[in-house]
Coordinates of N, CA, C and O in Angstrom, one line a residue:
X1 N 4.8 -82.5 -12.0 CA 6.1 -82.5 -11.4 C 7.2 -82.1 -12.3 O 7.2 -82.6 -13.4
X2 N 8.0 -81.2 -11.9 CA 9.1 -80.7 -12.7 C 10.3 -81.5 -12.6 O 10.6 -82.0 -11.5
X3 N 11.0 -81.6 -13.6 CA 12.4 -82.2 -13.6 C 13.4 -81.2 -13.1 O 13.2 -80.0 -13.3
X4 N 14.5 -81.6 -12.7 CA 15.5 -80.7 -12.2 C 16.1 -79.9 -13.4 O 16.5 -78.8 -13.2
X5 N 16.2 -80.5 -14.6 CA 16.8 -79.8 -15.7 C 15.9 -78.7 -16.3 O 16.3 -78.0 -17.2
X6 N 14.6 -78.6 -15.8 CA 13.7 -77.6 -16.4 C 13.6 -76.3 -15.6 O 12.8 -75.4 -15.9
X7 N 14.3 -76.2 -14.5 CA 14.3 -75.0 -13.7 C 14.8 -73.8 -14.5 O 15.8 -73.9 -15.1
X8 N 14.0 -72.8 -14.5 CA 14.5 -71.5 -15.2 C 14.1 -71.5 -16.6 O 14.4 -70.6 -17.3
X9 N 13.3 -72.5 -17.1 CA 13.0 -72.6 -18.5 C 12.0 -71.4 -18.9 O 12.1 -70.8 -20.0
X10 N 11.2 -71.0 -18.0 CA 10.2 -69.9 -18.2 C 11.0 -68.6 -18.4 O 10.7 -67.8 -19.2
X11 N 12.0 -68.4 -17.5 CA 12.8 -67.2 -17.6 C 13.6 -67.1 -18.9 O 13.7 -66.0 -19.5
X12 N 14.1 -68.2 -19.4 CA 14.8 -68.2 -20.7 C 13.8 -68.0 -21.8 O 14.1 -67.2 -22.7
X13 N 12.6 -68.5 -21.8 CA 11.6 -68.3 -22.8 C 11.2 -66.8 -22.8 O 11.0 -66.2 -23.9
X14 N 11.0 -66.3 -21.6 CA 10.7 -64.9 -21.5 C 11.8 -64.0 -22.1 O 11.5 -63.0 -22.7
X15 N 13.0 -64.3 -21.8 CA 14.1 -63.5 -22.3 C 14.2 -63.6 -23.9 O 14.6 -62.6 -24.5
X16 N 13.7 -64.6 -24.5 CA 13.7 -64.7 -26.0 C 12.5 -63.9 -26.5 O 12.6 -63.3 -27.6
X17 N 11.4 -63.9 -25.8 CA 10.2 -63.2 -26.3 C 10.2 -61.7 -26.0 O 9.6 -60.9 -26.8
X18 N 10.8 -61.3 -24.9 CA 10.8 -59.9 -24.5 C 11.2 -58.9 -25.6 O 10.5 -57.9 -25.8
X19 N 12.3 -59.1 -26.3 CA 12.7 -58.1 -27.3 C 11.7 -58.0 -28.4 O 11.4 -56.9 -28.9
X20 N 11.0 -59.0 -28.8 CA 10.0 -59.0 -29.8 C 8.8 -58.2 -29.3 O 8.2 -57.3 -30.0
X21 N 8.4 -58.4 -28.1 CA 7.3 -57.7 -27.5 C 7.6 -56.2 -27.3 O 6.7 -55.4 -27.6
X22 N 8.8 -55.9 -26.9 CA 9.2 -54.5 -26.8 C 9.2 -53.8 -28.2 O 8.7 -52.7 -28.3
X23 N 9.7 -54.5 -29.2 CA 9.7 -53.9 -30.5 C 8.3 -53.7 -31.0 O 8.0 -52.6 -31.6
X24 N 7.3 -54.5 -30.8 CA 5.9 -54.3 -31.2 C 5.3 -53.2 -30.4 O 4.7 -52.3 -31.0
X25 N 5.6 -53.1 -29.1 CA 5.0 -52.0 -28.3 C 5.6 -50.6 -28.8 O 4.8 -49.7 -29.0
X26 N 6.9 -50.6 -29.0 CA 7.5 -49.3 -29.5 C 7.0 -48.9 -30.9 O 6.8 -47.8 -31.2
X27 N 6.9 -49.9 -31.8 CA 6.4 -49.7 -33.1 C 5.0 -49.1 -33.1 O 4.7 -48.2 -33.8
X28 N 4.1 -49.7 -32.3 CA 2.8 -49.2 -32.1 C 2.8 -47.7 -31.6 O 2.0 -46.8 -32.1
X29 N 3.6 -47.5 -30.6 CA 3.7 -46.1 -30.1 C 4.2 -45.1 -31.1 O 3.6 -44.0 -31.2
X30 N 5.2 -45.5 -31.9 CA 5.8 -44.6 -32.9 C 4.7 -44.3 -34.0 O 4.5 -43.2 -34.5
X31 N 4.0 -45.4 -34.4 CA 3.0 -45.2 -35.5 C 1.9 -44.3 -35.0 O 1.3 -43.5 -35.7
X32 N 1.5 -44.5 -33.7 CA 0.4 -43.6 -33.2 C 0.9 -42.2 -33.1 O 0.0 -41.3 -33.4
X33 N 2.1 -41.9 -32.8 CA 2.6 -40.6 -32.8 C 2.6 -40.0 -34.2 O 2.3 -38.8 -34.4
X34 N 3.0 -40.8 -35.2 CA 3.0 -40.3 -36.6 C 1.5 -40.0 -37.0 O 1.3 -38.9 -37.6
X35 N 0.6 -40.8 -36.7 CA -0.8 -40.6 -37.1 C -1.3 -39.4 -36.4 O -2.0 -38.5 -37.1
X36 N -1.0 -39.2 -35.2 CA -1.4 -38.0 -34.5 C -0.9 -36.7 -35.1 O -1.6 -35.7 -35.3
X37 N 0.4 -36.7 -35.5 CA 1.0 -35.6 -36.2 C 0.4 -35.3 -37.6 O 0.1 -34.2 -38.0
X38 N 0.1 -36.4 -38.3 CA -0.5 -36.3 -39.6 C -1.9 -35.7 -39.5 O -2.3 -34.9 -40.3
X39 N -2.7 -36.2 -38.6 CA -4.1 -35.7 -38.4 C -4.1 -34.2 -38.0 O -4.9 -33.4 -38.5
X40 N -3.1 -33.8 -37.2 CA -3.0 -32.4 -36.8 C -2.6 -31.5 -38.0 O -3.2 -30.4 -38.2
X41 N -1.7 -32.0 -38.8 CA -1.3 -31.3 -40.0 C -2.4 -31.2 -41.0 O -2.6 -30.1 -41.7
X42 N -3.1 -32.3 -41.2 CA -4.2 -32.3 -42.2 C -5.3 -31.3 -41.7 O -5.9 -30.5 -42.5
X43 N -5.6 -31.2 -40.4 CA -6.6 -30.3 -39.9 C -6.1 -28.9 -40.1 O -6.8 -28.0 -40.4
X44 N -4.8 -28.6 -39.9 CA -4.2 -27.3 -40.1 C -4.3 -26.8 -41.5 O -4.6 -25.7 -41.8
X45 N -4.1 -27.8 -42.5 CA -4.2 -27.4 -43.9 C -5.7 -27.1 -44.2 O -5.9 -26.2 -45.0
X46 N -6.6 -27.8 -43.6 CA -8.1 -27.5 -43.9 C -8.4 -26.2 -43.3 O -9.1 -25.4 -44.0
X47 N -8.0 -25.9 -42.1 CA -8.2 -24.6 -41.5 C -7.6 -23.4 -42.3 O -8.2 -22.4 -42.6
X48 N -6.4 -23.7 -42.7 CA -5.7 -22.7 -43.6 C -6.4 -22.4 -44.9 O -6.5 -21.2 -45.3
X49 N -6.8 -23.4 -45.6 CA -7.5 -23.3 -46.8 C -8.8 -22.5 -46.6 O -9.2 -21.6 -47.4
X50 N -9.5 -22.8 -45.6 CA -10.8 -22.1 -45.3 C -10.6 -20.7 -45.0 O -11.3 -19.8 -45.5
X51 N -9.5 -20.4 -44.2 CA -9.3 -19.0 -43.8 C -8.8 -18.2 -45.1 O -9.3 -17.1 -45.4
X52 N -8.0 -18.8 -45.9 CA -7.5 -18.1 -47.1 C -8.6 -17.9 -48.1 O -8.7 -16.8 -48.7
X53 N -9.5 -18.8 -48.2 CA -10.6 -18.7 -49.2 C -11.6 -17.7 -48.7 O -12.3 -17.1 -49.5
X54 N -11.7 -17.4 -47.4 CA -12.7 -16.4 -46.9 C -12.1 -15.0 -46.7 O -12.8 -14.2 -46.1
X55 N -10.9 -14.8 -47.1 CA -10.2 -13.5 -46.8 C -10.3 -12.5 -47.9 O -9.5 -11.6 -48.0
X56 N -11.2 -12.7 -48.9 CA -11.3 -11.8 -50.0 C -11.7 -10.4 -49.5 O -12.7 -10.3 -48.7
X57 N -10.9 -9.3 -49.8 CA -11.2 -8.0 -49.4 C -10.6 -7.6 -48.1 O -10.6 -6.5 -47.7
X58 N -9.9 -8.5 -47.4 CA -9.2 -8.2 -46.2 C -7.7 -7.8 -46.5 O -7.2 -8.1 -47.6
X59 N -7.1 -7.1 -45.6 CA -5.8 -6.6 -45.8 C -4.6 -7.6 -45.5 O -3.5 -7.4 -46.0
X60 N -4.9 -8.6 -44.7 CA -3.8 -9.5 -44.3 C -4.2 -11.0 -44.5 O -4.2 -11.8 -43.6
X61 N -4.5 -11.4 -45.8 CA -4.9 -12.8 -45.9 C -3.9 -13.8 -45.6 O -4.1 -14.9 -45.0
X62 N -2.6 -13.6 -46.0 CA -1.5 -14.5 -45.8 C -1.2 -14.6 -44.3 O -1.0 -15.7 -43.8
X63 N -1.1 -13.5 -43.7 CA -0.8 -13.4 -42.3 C -1.9 -14.1 -41.4 O -1.6 -14.9 -40.5
X64 N -3.1 -13.9 -41.8 CA -4.2 -14.6 -41.1 C -4.2 -16.1 -41.3 O -4.5 -16.8 -40.4
X65 N -3.9 -16.5 -42.5 CA -3.8 -17.9 -42.8 C -2.6 -18.6 -42.0 O -2.8 -19.6 -41.4
X66 N -1.5 -17.9 -42.0 CA -0.4 -18.4 -41.2 C -0.7 -18.5 -39.7 O -0.4 -19.5 -39.0
X67 N -1.4 -17.5 -39.2 CA -1.8 -17.5 -37.8 C -2.7 -18.6 -37.4 O -2.6 -19.3 -36.4
X68 N -3.7 -18.9 -38.3 CA -4.6 -20.0 -38.1 C -3.9 -21.3 -38.2 O -4.1 -22.2 -37.3
X69 N -3.0 -21.5 -39.1 CA -2.3 -22.8 -39.2 C -1.4 -23.0 -38.0 O -1.3 -24.1 -37.4
X70 N -0.6 -22.0 -37.6 CA 0.3 -22.1 -36.5 C -0.5 -22.3 -35.2 O 0.0 -22.9 -34.2
X71 N -1.7 -21.8 -35.1 CA -2.5 -22.1 -33.9 C -2.9 -23.5 -33.8 O -3.0 -24.1 -32.7
X72 N -3.2 -24.1 -34.9 CA -3.6 -25.6 -34.9 C -2.4 -26.5 -34.7 O -2.5 -27.5 -34.0
X73 N -1.2 -26.1 -35.2 CA 0.0 -26.9 -35.1 C 0.8 -26.6 -33.9 O 2.0 -27.0 -33.8
X74 N 0.3 -25.8 -33.0 CA 1.1 -25.4 -31.8 C 1.7 -26.6 -31.0 O 2.8 -26.5 -30.6
X75 N 1.0 -27.7 -30.8 CA 1.5 -28.8 -30.1 C 2.7 -29.5 -30.8 O 3.4 -30.3 -30.2
X76 N 2.9 -29.3 -32.1 CA 4.0 -29.9 -32.8 C 5.3 -29.3 -32.4 O 5.4 -28.2 -31.9
X77 N 6.4 -30.1 -32.6 CA 7.7 -29.6 -32.1 C 8.3 -28.6 -33.0 O 9.2 -27.9 -32.6
X78 N 7.8 -28.4 -34.2 CA 8.3 -27.3 -35.1 C 7.2 -26.8 -35.9 O 6.0 -27.2 -35.8
X79 N 7.5 -25.8 -36.7 CA 6.5 -25.1 -37.5 C 6.5 -25.7 -38.9 O 7.6 -26.0 -39.5
X80 N 5.3 -25.9 -39.5 CA 5.3 -26.5 -40.9 C 5.7 -25.4 -41.9 O 5.5 -24.2 -41.7
X81 N 6.1 -25.8 -43.1 CA 6.3 -24.9 -44.2 C 5.0 -24.8 -44.9 O 4.4 -25.7 -45.3
X82 N 4.7 -23.5 -45.2 CA 3.4 -23.2 -45.9 C 3.6 -22.8 -47.3 O 4.4 -21.9 -47.6
X83 N 2.8 -23.4 -48.2 CA 2.7 -22.9 -49.6 C 1.3 -22.7 -49.9 O 0.4 -23.6 -49.9
X84 N 0.9 -21.4 -50.1 CA -0.5 -21.0 -50.4 C -0.6 -20.5 -51.8 O 0.3 -19.9 -52.4
X85 N -1.7 -20.9 -52.5 CA -1.9 -20.4 -53.8 C -3.4 -20.1 -54.0 O -4.3 -20.7 -53.4
X86 N -3.7 -19.1 -54.8 CA -5.0 -18.7 -55.1 C -5.2 -18.8 -56.7 O -4.5 -18.1 -57.4
X87 N -6.1 -19.6 -57.1 CA -6.4 -19.8 -58.5 C -5.1 -20.2 -59.3 O -4.9 -19.8 -60.5
X88 N -4.3 -21.0 -58.7 CA -3.1 -21.5 -59.3 C -1.9 -20.6 -59.2 O -0.8 -20.9 -59.7
X89 N -2.0 -19.4 -58.7 CA -0.9 -18.5 -58.5 C -0.4 -18.5 -57.1 O -1.2 -18.3 -56.1
X90 N 0.8 -18.9 -56.9 CA 1.4 -18.9 -55.5 C 1.5 -17.6 -54.9 O 1.9 -16.6 -55.6
X91 N 1.1 -17.5 -53.7 CA 1.2 -16.2 -53.0 C 1.9 -16.4 -51.6 O 1.5 -17.3 -50.9
X92 N 2.9 -15.7 -51.4 CA 3.7 -15.8 -50.1 C 3.8 -14.5 -49.3 O 4.6 -14.4 -48.5
X93 N 2.9 -13.6 -49.7 CA 2.8 -12.3 -48.9 C 1.4 -11.9 -48.9 O 0.6 -12.3 -49.7
X94 N 1.1 -10.9 -48.0 CA -0.2 -10.4 -47.9 C -0.6 -9.7 -49.2 O -1.8 -9.9 -49.7
X95 N 0.3 -8.9 -49.8 CA -0.1 -8.2 -51.0 C -0.3 -9.1 -52.2 O -1.3 -8.9 -53.0
X96 N 0.5 -10.2 -52.3 CA 0.2 -11.1 -53.4 C -1.1 -11.9 -53.3 O -1.8 -12.1 -54.2
X97 N -1.4 -12.3 -52.0 CA -2.6 -13.0 -51.8 C -3.8 -12.1 -52.0 O -4.8 -12.5 -52.5
X98 N -3.7 -10.9 -51.5 CA -4.7 -9.9 -51.6 C -5.1 -9.6 -53.1 O -6.2 -9.5 -53.5
X99 N -4.0 -9.5 -53.9 CA -4.2 -9.2 -55.3 C -4.9 -10.4 -56.0 O -5.8 -10.3 -56.9
X100 N -4.5 -11.6 -55.6 CA -5.0 -12.9 -56.2 C -6.5 -13.1 -55.8 O -7.3 -13.6 -56.6
X101 N -6.8 -12.8 -54.5 CA -8.2 -13.0 -54.0 C -9.2 -11.9 -54.6 O -10.3 -12.2 -54.7
X102 N -8.7 -10.7 -54.9 CA -9.6 -9.7 -55.4 C -10.2 -8.9 -54.2 O -9.8 -9.1 -53.1
X103 N -11.1 -8.0 -54.6 CA -11.8 -7.2 -53.6 C -13.2 -7.7 -53.4 O -13.6 -8.7 -54.0
X104 N -13.9 -7.0 -52.5 CA -15.3 -7.4 -52.3 C -16.2 -7.2 -53.5 O -17.1 -8.0 -53.7
X105 N -15.8 -6.3 -54.3 CA -16.7 -6.0 -55.5 C -16.1 -6.7 -56.8 O -16.9 -7.0 -57.6
X106 N -14.8 -6.9 -56.8 CA -14.2 -7.6 -58.0 C -13.5 -8.8 -57.5 O -12.3 -8.7 -57.1
X107 N -14.1 -10.0 -57.5 CA -13.5 -11.2 -57.0 C -12.7 -11.9 -58.1 O -12.6 -11.4 -59.2
X108 N -12.1 -13.0 -57.8 CA -11.3 -13.8 -58.8 C -12.3 -14.5 -59.7 O -13.5 -14.4 -59.6
X109 N -11.7 -15.2 -60.7 CA -12.5 -15.9 -61.7 C -13.4 -16.9 -61.0 O -13.1 -17.4 -60.0
X110 N -14.6 -17.1 -61.7 CA -15.5 -18.1 -61.1 C -14.9 -19.5 -61.0 O -14.2 -19.9 -61.9
X111 N -15.1 -20.1 -59.8 CA -14.5 -21.4 -59.6 C -13.1 -21.4 -59.1 O -12.5 -22.4 -59.0
X112 N -12.5 -20.2 -58.8 CA -11.2 -20.1 -58.3 C -11.1 -20.8 -56.9 O -12.0 -20.8 -56.1
X113 N -9.9 -21.4 -56.7 CA -9.7 -22.2 -55.5 C -8.5 -21.8 -54.8 O -7.5 -21.4 -55.3
X114 N -8.6 -21.7 -53.4 CA -7.5 -21.4 -52.6 C -6.9 -22.8 -52.1 O -7.6 -23.6 -51.6
X115 N -5.6 -22.9 -52.4 CA -4.9 -24.2 -52.0 C -3.9 -23.8 -50.9 O -3.2 -22.8 -50.9
X116 N -3.8 -24.7 -49.9 CA -2.8 -24.6 -48.9 C -2.1 -26.0 -48.7 O -2.8 -27.0 -48.5
X117 N -0.8 -26.0 -48.9 CA 0.0 -27.2 -48.8 C 1.0 -27.0 -47.6 O 1.7 -26.0 -47.5
X118 N 1.1 -28.0 -46.8 CA 2.0 -27.9 -45.6 C 3.0 -29.1 -45.6 O 2.6 -30.2 -46.0
X119 N 4.2 -28.8 -45.2 CA 5.2 -29.8 -45.1 C 5.8 -29.6 -43.7 O 6.2 -28.5 -43.3
X120 N 5.9 -30.8 -43.0 CA 6.4 -30.7 -41.6 C 7.5 -31.8 -41.5 O 7.3 -32.9 -41.9
X121 N 8.6 -31.4 -40.9 CA 9.7 -32.3 -40.6 C 9.3 -33.1 -39.4 O 9.4 -32.7 -38.2
X122 N 8.9 -34.4 -39.6 CA 8.5 -35.3 -38.5 C 9.7 -35.8 -37.7 O 10.7 -36.2 -38.3
X123 N 9.6 -35.7 -36.4 CA 10.6 -36.2 -35.5 C 9.9 -37.3 -34.6 O 9.0 -36.9 -33.9
X124 N 10.4 -38.5 -34.6 CA 9.8 -39.6 -33.8 C 9.9 -39.2 -32.3 O 10.9 -38.6 -31.9
X125 N 8.9 -39.6 -31.6 CA 8.9 -39.3 -30.2 C 10.0 -40.2 -29.4 O 10.5 -39.8 -28.4
X126 N 10.1 -41.4 -29.9 CA 11.1 -42.3 -29.3 C 12.4 -42.3 -30.2 O 12.5 -43.2 -31.1
X127 N 13.2 -41.3 -30.1 CA 14.3 -41.2 -31.0 C 15.5 -41.9 -30.4 O 16.5 -41.4 -30.1
X128 N 15.3 -43.3 -30.3 CA 16.4 -44.1 -29.8 C 16.9 -45.0 -30.9 O 16.3 -45.2 -31.9
X129 N 18.0 -45.7 -30.6 CA 18.6 -46.6 -31.6 C 18.0 -48.0 -31.4 O 18.6 -49.0 -31.9
X130 N 16.9 -48.2 -30.6 CA 16.4 -49.5 -30.3 C 16.0 -50.2 -31.6 O 15.0 -49.9 -32.1
X131 N 16.8 -51.1 -32.0 CA 16.5 -51.9 -33.2 C 16.3 -51.0 -34.4 O 15.7 -51.4 -35.4
X132 N 16.8 -49.8 -34.3 CA 16.7 -48.8 -35.4 C 15.3 -48.6 -35.9 O 15.0 -48.6 -37.1
X133 N 14.3 -48.6 -35.0 CA 12.9 -48.4 -35.4 C 12.6 -47.0 -36.0 O 11.7 -46.8 -36.8
X134 N 13.5 -46.0 -35.6 CA 13.2 -44.7 -36.2 C 13.5 -44.6 -37.7 O 13.0 -43.7 -38.4
X135 N 14.4 -45.5 -38.2 CA 14.7 -45.4 -39.6 C 13.5 -45.9 -40.5 O 13.4 -45.6 -41.7
X136 N 12.5 -46.6 -39.9 CA 11.3 -47.0 -40.6 C 10.3 -45.9 -40.7 O 9.3 -46.0 -41.5
X137 N 10.4 -44.8 -39.9 CA 9.4 -43.7 -39.9 C 9.8 -42.7 -41.0 O 11.0 -42.5 -41.3
X138 N 8.8 -42.1 -41.6 CA 9.1 -41.0 -42.6 C 9.7 -39.8 -41.9 O 9.5 -39.6 -40.7
X139 N 10.4 -39.0 -42.7 CA 11.1 -37.8 -42.1 C 10.2 -36.6 -42.4 O 10.5 -35.6 -41.7
X140 N 9.3 -36.7 -43.3 CA 8.4 -35.5 -43.5 C 6.9 -36.0 -43.7 O 6.6 -37.1 -44.1
X141 N 6.1 -35.1 -43.2 CA 4.6 -35.3 -43.4 C 4.1 -34.1 -44.3 O 4.5 -33.0 -44.1
X142 N 3.3 -34.5 -45.3 CA 2.7 -33.5 -46.2 C 1.2 -33.5 -46.1 O 0.7 -34.6 -46.1
X143 N 0.6 -32.4 -46.2 CA -0.9 -32.3 -46.2 C -1.2 -31.1 -47.1 O -0.6 -30.1 -47.2
X144 N -2.3 -31.3 -47.9 CA -2.8 -30.3 -48.8 C -4.3 -30.2 -48.8 O -4.9 -31.3 -48.8
X145 N -4.8 -29.0 -48.8 CA -6.3 -28.9 -48.9 C -6.6 -27.7 -49.8 O -5.8 -26.8 -50.0
X146 N -7.8 -27.8 -50.4 CA -8.3 -26.8 -51.3 C -9.7 -26.4 -50.9 O -10.5 -27.3 -50.5
X147 N -10.1 -25.1 -51.2 CA -11.4 -24.7 -50.9 C -11.8 -23.6 -51.9 O -10.9 -22.7 -52.2
X148 N -13.0 -23.6 -52.3 CA -13.5 -22.6 -53.3 C -13.5 -21.3 -52.6 O -13.9 -21.1 -51.4
X149 N -13.1 -20.2 -53.3 CA -13.1 -18.9 -52.8 C -14.5 -18.3 -52.7 O -15.3 -18.4 -53.6
X150 N -14.8 -17.7 -51.5 CA -16.1 -17.2 -51.3 C -16.3 -15.8 -51.7 O -15.4 -15.0 -51.6

C-alpha cells in the first residue's frame, strides 16, 4: 500500500537516472563509430601497402595505391592523407615510387619494405553538445602498414 507522499517517486527517480543512461548510450555509440572508422583505415593501409609492394615494374604505382586506398575508405566522410615510402624513401608521385621500386629485372635492395601511413580527420557521428561527449573523442586516426616488396 502506497502512502500519499510517495506518488510520483518513480518518475522523479527516472528523471535522475535518464541523463546517465543517455550518456552511456551515446558514449557507446560514439566509441563504436570510432572503432569502425579505425578498422576501415587500418584495412585501407594494409591494402595500400600490399598494392604498393606488388607494383614493381608498373607505370603508376602511387596512383594505383591511392585508388586502392580510396576504394576501401569510400564510406568515410573524407579522404585520408597518404604517406608512402619504399625502402625508407618517401614517394609521393608515380615516378618517385617507380624509381624506388625498381624494374622487373632490377629490383630494390633485398628486404626492402613498402610502407603506407594514413591519417584521417575523425568526425564524430553525434556531433552534439550533449554533455560535451565529442571532446572526449580523438580528432585524428592514424594507421600504418608495411609489406615486403615482391
